[in-house]
PDB file of C-alpha atoms in Angstrom:
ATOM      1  CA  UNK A   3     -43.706  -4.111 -58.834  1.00 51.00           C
ATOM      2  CA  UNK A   4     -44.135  -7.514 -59.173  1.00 58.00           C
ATOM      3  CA  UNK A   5     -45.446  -9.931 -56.169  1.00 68.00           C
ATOM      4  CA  UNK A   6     -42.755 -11.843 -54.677  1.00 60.00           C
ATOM      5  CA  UNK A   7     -45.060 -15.127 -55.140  1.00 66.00           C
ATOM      6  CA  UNK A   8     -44.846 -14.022 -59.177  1.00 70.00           C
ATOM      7  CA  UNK A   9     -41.516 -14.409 -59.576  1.00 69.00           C
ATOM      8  CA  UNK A  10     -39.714 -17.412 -60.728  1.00 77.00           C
ATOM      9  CA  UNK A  11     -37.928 -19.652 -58.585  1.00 77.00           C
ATOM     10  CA  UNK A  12     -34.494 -18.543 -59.613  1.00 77.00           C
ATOM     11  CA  UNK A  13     -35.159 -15.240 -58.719  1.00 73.00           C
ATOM     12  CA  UNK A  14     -36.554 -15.738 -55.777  1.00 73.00           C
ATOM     13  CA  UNK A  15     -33.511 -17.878 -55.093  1.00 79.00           C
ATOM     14  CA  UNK A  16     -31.601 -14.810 -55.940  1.00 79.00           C
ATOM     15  CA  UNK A  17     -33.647 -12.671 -53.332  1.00 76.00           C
ATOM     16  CA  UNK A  18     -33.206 -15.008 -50.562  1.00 76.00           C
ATOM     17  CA  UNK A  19     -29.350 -15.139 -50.809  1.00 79.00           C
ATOM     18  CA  UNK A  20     -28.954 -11.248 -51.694  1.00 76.00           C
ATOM     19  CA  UNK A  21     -31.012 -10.780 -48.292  1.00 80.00           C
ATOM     20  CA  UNK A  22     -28.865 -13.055 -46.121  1.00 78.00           C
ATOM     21  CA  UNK A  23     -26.125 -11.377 -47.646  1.00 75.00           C
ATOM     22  CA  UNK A  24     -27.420  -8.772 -46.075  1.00 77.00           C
ATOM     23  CA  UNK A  25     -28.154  -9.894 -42.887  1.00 78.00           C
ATOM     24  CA  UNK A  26     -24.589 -11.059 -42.630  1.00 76.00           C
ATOM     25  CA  UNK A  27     -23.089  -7.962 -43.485  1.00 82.00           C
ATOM     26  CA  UNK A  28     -25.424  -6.366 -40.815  1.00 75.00           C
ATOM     27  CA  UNK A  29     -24.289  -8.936 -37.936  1.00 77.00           C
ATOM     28  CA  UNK A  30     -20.676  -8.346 -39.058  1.00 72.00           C
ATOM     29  CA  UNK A  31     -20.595  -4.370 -38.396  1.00 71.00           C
ATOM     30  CA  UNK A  32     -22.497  -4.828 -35.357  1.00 70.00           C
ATOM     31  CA  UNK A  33     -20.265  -7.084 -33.964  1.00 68.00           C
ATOM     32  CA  UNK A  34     -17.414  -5.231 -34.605  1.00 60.00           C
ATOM     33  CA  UNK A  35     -18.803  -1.478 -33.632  1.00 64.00           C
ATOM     34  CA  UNK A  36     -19.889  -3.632 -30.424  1.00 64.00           C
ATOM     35  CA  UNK A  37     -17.074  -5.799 -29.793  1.00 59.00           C
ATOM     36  CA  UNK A  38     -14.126  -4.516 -27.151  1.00 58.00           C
ATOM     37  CA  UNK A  39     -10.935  -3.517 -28.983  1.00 65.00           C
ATOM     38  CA  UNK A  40      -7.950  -5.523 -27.970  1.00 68.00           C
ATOM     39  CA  UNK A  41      -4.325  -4.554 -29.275  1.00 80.00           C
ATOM     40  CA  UNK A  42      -1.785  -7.647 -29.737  1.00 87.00           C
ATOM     41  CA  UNK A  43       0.065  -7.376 -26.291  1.00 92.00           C
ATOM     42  CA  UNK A  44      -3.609  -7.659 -24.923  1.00 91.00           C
ATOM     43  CA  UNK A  45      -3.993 -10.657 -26.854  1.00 92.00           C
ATOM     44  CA  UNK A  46      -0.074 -12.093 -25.836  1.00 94.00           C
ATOM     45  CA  UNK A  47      -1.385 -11.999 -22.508  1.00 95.00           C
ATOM     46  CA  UNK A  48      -4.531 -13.439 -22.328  1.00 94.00           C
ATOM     47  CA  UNK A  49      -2.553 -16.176 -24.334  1.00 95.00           C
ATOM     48  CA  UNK A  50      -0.068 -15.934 -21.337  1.00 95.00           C
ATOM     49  CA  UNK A  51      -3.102 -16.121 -19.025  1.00 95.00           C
ATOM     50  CA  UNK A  52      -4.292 -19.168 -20.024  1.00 96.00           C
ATOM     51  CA  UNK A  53      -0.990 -21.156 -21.356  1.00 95.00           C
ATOM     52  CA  UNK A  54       0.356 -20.481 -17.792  1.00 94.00           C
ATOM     53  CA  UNK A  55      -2.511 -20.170 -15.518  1.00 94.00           C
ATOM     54  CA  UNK A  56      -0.204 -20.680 -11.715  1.00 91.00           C
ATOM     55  CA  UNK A  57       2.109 -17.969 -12.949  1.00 92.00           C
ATOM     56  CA  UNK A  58      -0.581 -15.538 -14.005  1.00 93.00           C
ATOM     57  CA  UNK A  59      -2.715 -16.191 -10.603  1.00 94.00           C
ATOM     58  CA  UNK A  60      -3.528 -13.523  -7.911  1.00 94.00           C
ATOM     59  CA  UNK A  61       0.002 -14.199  -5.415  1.00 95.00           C
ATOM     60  CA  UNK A  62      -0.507 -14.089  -2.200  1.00 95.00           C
ATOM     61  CA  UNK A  63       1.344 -11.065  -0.204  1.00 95.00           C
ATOM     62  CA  UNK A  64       4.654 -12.162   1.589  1.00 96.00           C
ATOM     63  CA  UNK A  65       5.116 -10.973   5.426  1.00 95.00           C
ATOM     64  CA  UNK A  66       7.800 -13.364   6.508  1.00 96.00           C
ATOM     65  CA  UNK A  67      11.381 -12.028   7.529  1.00 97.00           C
ATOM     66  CA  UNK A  68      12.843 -10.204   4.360  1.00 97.00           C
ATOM     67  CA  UNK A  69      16.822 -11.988   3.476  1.00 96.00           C
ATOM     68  CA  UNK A  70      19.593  -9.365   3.094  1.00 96.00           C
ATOM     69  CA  UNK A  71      20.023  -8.441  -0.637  1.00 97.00           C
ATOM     70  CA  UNK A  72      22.760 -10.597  -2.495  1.00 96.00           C
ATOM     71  CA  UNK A  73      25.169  -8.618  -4.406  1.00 96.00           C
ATOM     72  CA  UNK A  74      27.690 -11.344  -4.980  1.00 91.00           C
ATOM     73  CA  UNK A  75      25.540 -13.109  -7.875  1.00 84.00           C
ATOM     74  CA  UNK A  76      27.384 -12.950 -10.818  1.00 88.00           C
ATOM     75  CA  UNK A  77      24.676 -12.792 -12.873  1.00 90.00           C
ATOM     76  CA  UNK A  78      24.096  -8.867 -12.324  1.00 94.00           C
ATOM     77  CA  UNK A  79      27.405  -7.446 -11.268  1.00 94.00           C
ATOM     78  CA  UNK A  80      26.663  -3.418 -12.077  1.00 94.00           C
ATOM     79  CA  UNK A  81      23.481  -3.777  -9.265  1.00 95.00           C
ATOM     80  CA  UNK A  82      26.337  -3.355  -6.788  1.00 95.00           C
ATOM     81  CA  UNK A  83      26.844   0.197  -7.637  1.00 96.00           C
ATOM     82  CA  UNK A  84      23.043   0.238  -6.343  1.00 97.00           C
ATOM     83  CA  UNK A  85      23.459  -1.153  -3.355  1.00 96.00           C
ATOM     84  CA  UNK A  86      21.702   1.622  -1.122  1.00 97.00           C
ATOM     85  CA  UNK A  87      18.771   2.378  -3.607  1.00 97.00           C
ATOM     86  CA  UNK A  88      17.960  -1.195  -3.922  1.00 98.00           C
ATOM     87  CA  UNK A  89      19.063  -2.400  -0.017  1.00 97.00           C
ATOM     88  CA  UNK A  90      16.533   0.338   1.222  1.00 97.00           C
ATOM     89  CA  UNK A  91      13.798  -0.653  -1.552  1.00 98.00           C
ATOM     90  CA  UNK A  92      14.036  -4.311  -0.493  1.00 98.00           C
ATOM     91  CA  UNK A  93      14.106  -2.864   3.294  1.00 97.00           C
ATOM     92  CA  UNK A  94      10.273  -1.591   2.435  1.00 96.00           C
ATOM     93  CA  UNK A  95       8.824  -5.297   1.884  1.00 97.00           C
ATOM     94  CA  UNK A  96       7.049  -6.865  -1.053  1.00 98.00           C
ATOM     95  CA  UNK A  97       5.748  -4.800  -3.542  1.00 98.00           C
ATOM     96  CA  UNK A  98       5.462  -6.757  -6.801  1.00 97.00           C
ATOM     97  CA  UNK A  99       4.314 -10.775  -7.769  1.00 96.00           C
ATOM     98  CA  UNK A 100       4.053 -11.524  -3.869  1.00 96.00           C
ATOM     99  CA  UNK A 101       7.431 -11.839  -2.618  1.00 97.00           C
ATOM    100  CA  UNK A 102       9.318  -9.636  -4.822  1.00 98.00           C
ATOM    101  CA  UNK A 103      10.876  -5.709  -4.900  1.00 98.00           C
ATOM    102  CA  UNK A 104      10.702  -4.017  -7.462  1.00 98.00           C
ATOM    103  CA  UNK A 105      13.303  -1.094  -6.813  1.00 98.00           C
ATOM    104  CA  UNK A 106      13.426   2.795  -9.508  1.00 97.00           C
ATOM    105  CA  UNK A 107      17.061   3.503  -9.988  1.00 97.00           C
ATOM    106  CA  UNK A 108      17.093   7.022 -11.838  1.00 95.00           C
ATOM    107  CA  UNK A 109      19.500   7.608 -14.987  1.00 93.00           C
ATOM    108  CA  UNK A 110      18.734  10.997 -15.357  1.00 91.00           C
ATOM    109  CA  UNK A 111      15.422  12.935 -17.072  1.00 90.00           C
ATOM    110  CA  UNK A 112      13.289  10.810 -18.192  1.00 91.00           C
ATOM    111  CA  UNK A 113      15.113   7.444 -17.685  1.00 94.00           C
ATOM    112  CA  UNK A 114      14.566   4.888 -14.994  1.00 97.00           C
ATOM    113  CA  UNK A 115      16.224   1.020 -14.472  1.00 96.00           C
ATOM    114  CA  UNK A 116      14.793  -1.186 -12.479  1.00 98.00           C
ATOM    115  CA  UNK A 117      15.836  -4.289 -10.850  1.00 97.00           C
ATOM    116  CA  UNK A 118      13.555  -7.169  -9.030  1.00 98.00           C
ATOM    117  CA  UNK A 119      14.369  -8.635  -5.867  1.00 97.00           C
ATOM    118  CA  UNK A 120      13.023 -11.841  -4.463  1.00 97.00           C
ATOM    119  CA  UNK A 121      12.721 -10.821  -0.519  1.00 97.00           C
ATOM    120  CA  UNK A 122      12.366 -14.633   0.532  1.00 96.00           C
ATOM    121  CA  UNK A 123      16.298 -15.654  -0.786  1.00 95.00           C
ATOM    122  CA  UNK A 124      17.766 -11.914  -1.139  1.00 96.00           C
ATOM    123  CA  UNK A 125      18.165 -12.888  -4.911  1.00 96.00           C
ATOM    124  CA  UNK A 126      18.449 -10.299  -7.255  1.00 96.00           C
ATOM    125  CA  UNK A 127      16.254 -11.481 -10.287  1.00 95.00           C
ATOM    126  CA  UNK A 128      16.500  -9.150 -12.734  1.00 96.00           C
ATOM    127  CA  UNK A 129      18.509  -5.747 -13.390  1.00 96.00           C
ATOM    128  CA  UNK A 130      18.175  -3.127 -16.109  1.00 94.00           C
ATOM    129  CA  UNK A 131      14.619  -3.226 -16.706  1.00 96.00           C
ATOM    130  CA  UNK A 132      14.755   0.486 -18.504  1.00 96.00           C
ATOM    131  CA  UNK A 133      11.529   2.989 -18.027  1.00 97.00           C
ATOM    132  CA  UNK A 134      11.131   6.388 -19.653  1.00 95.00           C
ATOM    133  CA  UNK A 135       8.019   7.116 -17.742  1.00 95.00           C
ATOM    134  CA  UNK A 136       8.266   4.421 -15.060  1.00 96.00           C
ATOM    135  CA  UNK A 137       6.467   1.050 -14.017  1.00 98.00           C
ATOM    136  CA  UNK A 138       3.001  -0.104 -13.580  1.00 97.00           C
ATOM    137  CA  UNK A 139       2.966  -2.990 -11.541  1.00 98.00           C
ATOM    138  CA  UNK A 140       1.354  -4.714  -7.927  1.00 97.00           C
ATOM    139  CA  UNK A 141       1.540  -7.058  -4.951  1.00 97.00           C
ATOM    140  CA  UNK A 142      -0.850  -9.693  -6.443  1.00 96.00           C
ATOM    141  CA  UNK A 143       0.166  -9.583 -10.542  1.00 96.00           C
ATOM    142  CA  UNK A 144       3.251 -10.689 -11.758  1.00 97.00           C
ATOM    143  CA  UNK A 145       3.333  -8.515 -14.788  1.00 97.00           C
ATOM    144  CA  UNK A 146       5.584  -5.505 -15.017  1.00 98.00           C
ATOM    145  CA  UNK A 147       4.361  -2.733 -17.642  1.00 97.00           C
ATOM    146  CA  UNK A 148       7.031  -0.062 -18.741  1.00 97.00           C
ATOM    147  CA  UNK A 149       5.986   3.261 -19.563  1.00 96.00           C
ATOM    148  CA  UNK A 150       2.213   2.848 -19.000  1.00 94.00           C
ATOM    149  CA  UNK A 151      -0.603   4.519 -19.639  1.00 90.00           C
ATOM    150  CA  UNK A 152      -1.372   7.547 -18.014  1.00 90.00           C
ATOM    151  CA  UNK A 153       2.525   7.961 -17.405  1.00 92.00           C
ATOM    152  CA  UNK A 154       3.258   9.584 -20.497  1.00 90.00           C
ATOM    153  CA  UNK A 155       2.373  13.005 -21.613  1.00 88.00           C
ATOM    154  CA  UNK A 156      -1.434  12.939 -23.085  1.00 87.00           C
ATOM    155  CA  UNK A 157      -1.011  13.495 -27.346  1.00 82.00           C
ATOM    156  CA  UNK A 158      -2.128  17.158 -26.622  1.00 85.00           C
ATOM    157  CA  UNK A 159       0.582  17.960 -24.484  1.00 88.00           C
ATOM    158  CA  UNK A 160       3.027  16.121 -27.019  1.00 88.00           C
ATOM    159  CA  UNK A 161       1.299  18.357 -30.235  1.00 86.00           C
ATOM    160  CA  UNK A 162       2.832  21.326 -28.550  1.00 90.00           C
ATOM    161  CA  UNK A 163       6.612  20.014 -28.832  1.00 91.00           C
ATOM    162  CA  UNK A 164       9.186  20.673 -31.124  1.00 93.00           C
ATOM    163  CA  UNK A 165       9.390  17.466 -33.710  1.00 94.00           C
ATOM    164  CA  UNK A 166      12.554  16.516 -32.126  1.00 93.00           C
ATOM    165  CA  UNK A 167      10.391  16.107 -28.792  1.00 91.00           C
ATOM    166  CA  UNK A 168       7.801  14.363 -30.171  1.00 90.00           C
ATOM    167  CA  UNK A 169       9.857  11.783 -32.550  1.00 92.00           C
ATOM    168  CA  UNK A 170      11.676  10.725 -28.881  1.00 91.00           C
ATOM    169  CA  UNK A 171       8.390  10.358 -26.986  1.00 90.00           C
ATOM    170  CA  UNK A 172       6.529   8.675 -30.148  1.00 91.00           C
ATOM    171  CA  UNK A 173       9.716   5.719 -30.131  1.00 93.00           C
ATOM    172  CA  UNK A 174       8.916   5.158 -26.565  1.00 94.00           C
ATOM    173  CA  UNK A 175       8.626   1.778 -26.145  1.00 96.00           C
ATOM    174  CA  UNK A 176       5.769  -0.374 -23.849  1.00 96.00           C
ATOM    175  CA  UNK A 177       7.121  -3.282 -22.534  1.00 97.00           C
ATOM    176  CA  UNK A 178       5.178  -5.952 -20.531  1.00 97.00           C
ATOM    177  CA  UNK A 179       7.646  -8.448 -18.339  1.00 97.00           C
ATOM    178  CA  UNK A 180       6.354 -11.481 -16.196  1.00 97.00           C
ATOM    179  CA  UNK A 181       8.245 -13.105 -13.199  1.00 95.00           C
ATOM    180  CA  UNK A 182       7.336 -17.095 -13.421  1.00 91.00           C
ATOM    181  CA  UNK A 183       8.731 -19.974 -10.641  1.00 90.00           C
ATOM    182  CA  UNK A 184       9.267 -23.200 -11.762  1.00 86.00           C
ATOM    183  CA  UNK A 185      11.311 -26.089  -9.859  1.00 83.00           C
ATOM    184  CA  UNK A 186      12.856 -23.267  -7.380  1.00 82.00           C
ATOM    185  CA  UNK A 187      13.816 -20.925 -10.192  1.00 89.00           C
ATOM    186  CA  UNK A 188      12.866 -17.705 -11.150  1.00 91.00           C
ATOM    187  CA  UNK A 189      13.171 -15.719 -14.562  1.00 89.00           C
ATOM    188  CA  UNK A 190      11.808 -12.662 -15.755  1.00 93.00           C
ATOM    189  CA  UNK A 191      11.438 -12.944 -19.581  1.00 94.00           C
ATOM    190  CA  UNK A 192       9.147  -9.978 -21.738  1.00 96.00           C
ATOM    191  CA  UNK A 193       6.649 -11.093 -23.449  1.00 96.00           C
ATOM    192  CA  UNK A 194       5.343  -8.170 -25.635  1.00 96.00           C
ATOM    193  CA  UNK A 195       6.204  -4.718 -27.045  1.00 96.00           C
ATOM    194  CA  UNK A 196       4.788  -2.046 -28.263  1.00 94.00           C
ATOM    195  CA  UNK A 197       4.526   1.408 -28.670  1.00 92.00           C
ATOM    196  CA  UNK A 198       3.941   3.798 -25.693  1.00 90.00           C
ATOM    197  CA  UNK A 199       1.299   5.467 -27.480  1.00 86.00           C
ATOM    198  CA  UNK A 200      -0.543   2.955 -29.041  1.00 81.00           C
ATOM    199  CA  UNK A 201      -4.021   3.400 -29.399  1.00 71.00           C
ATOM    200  CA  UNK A 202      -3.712   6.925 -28.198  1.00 68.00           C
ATOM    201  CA  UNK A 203      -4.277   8.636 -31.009  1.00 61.00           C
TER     202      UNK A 203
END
């Protein structure tokens, strides 16, 4: 074997750049085996996070006097078939984004809709927001997650199922929904999809 101060500068050139080759290939894998995985909806909002920082802060917990639920707005006319479900919901205080009610109307097996209540103005915000396996959501976030994790069956309990079962839990959808306030108005609007079971397998 020949002495590395033997060889010619060319090769030596050569040596140098196959090792940092190398080395670079070596700090590449261990930055990925080391690095946490993130899926795009994680990604959406982070991006969400930071282009809207006062939407996506902790809120602070309303425990003023909660306004009588309006079913007259025109915007969400089939939430007055709800009235009792959502009235007694709303009835229970905050329980989403601060000031807001989220309230479960069941559709049958495995089918929820949703609708979001601002408890300050008795304004119904948003109606129809469908669940298979229902919400994930809090008093301080303002993100709504459909069919979360750990509400679904695990993959081992969905092996077992006939491939009609499993095709309708496999196109379950996970949604994520954020309430924002701007200028005295407030919108729910999703901002990412994907499937239920997602980096379950």
């Amino acid at each position: 074997m020949h002495n590395f101060l033997e060889l010619s500068k060319g090769a030596k050139i050569l040596l140098a750049l196959a090792s940092l080759v190398v080395l670079a290939e070596g700090i590449y894998l261990y930055r990925i085996q080391t690095m946490p995985a993130i899926n795009s909806c994680q990604y959406i909002i982070a991006q969400w996070e930071k282009a809207e920082p006062e939407a996506a802060a902790a809120k602070e917990v309303y425990t003023g006097p909660i306004a009588e639920v309006r079913f007259d707005s025109p915007n969400f006319p089939q939430a007055k078939q709800f009235q009792s479900v959502i009235s007694e919901a709303v009835a229970g205080g905050p329980n989403f984004a601060g000031h807001f009610v989220i309230a479960e109307i069941g559709c049958g097996t495995n089918c929820q809709n949703h609708a979001v209540v601002d408890t300050v103005t008795g304004n119904i915000i948003a109606f129809g927001i469908p669940s298979e396996a229902g919400l994930r959501y809090s008093k301080e976030s303002a993100i709504i997650v459909t069919n979360p994790v750990g509400n679904t069956p695990a993959f081992k309990e969905i092996a077992a199922l006939s491939f009609d079962e499993k095709r309708t839990w496999f196109n379950i959808p996970r949604e994520y929904y954020v309430v924002t306030e701007k200028e005295n108005r407030v919108t729910t609007r999703r901002i990412c999809i994907e499937n239920a079971y997602d980096g379950q397998l």
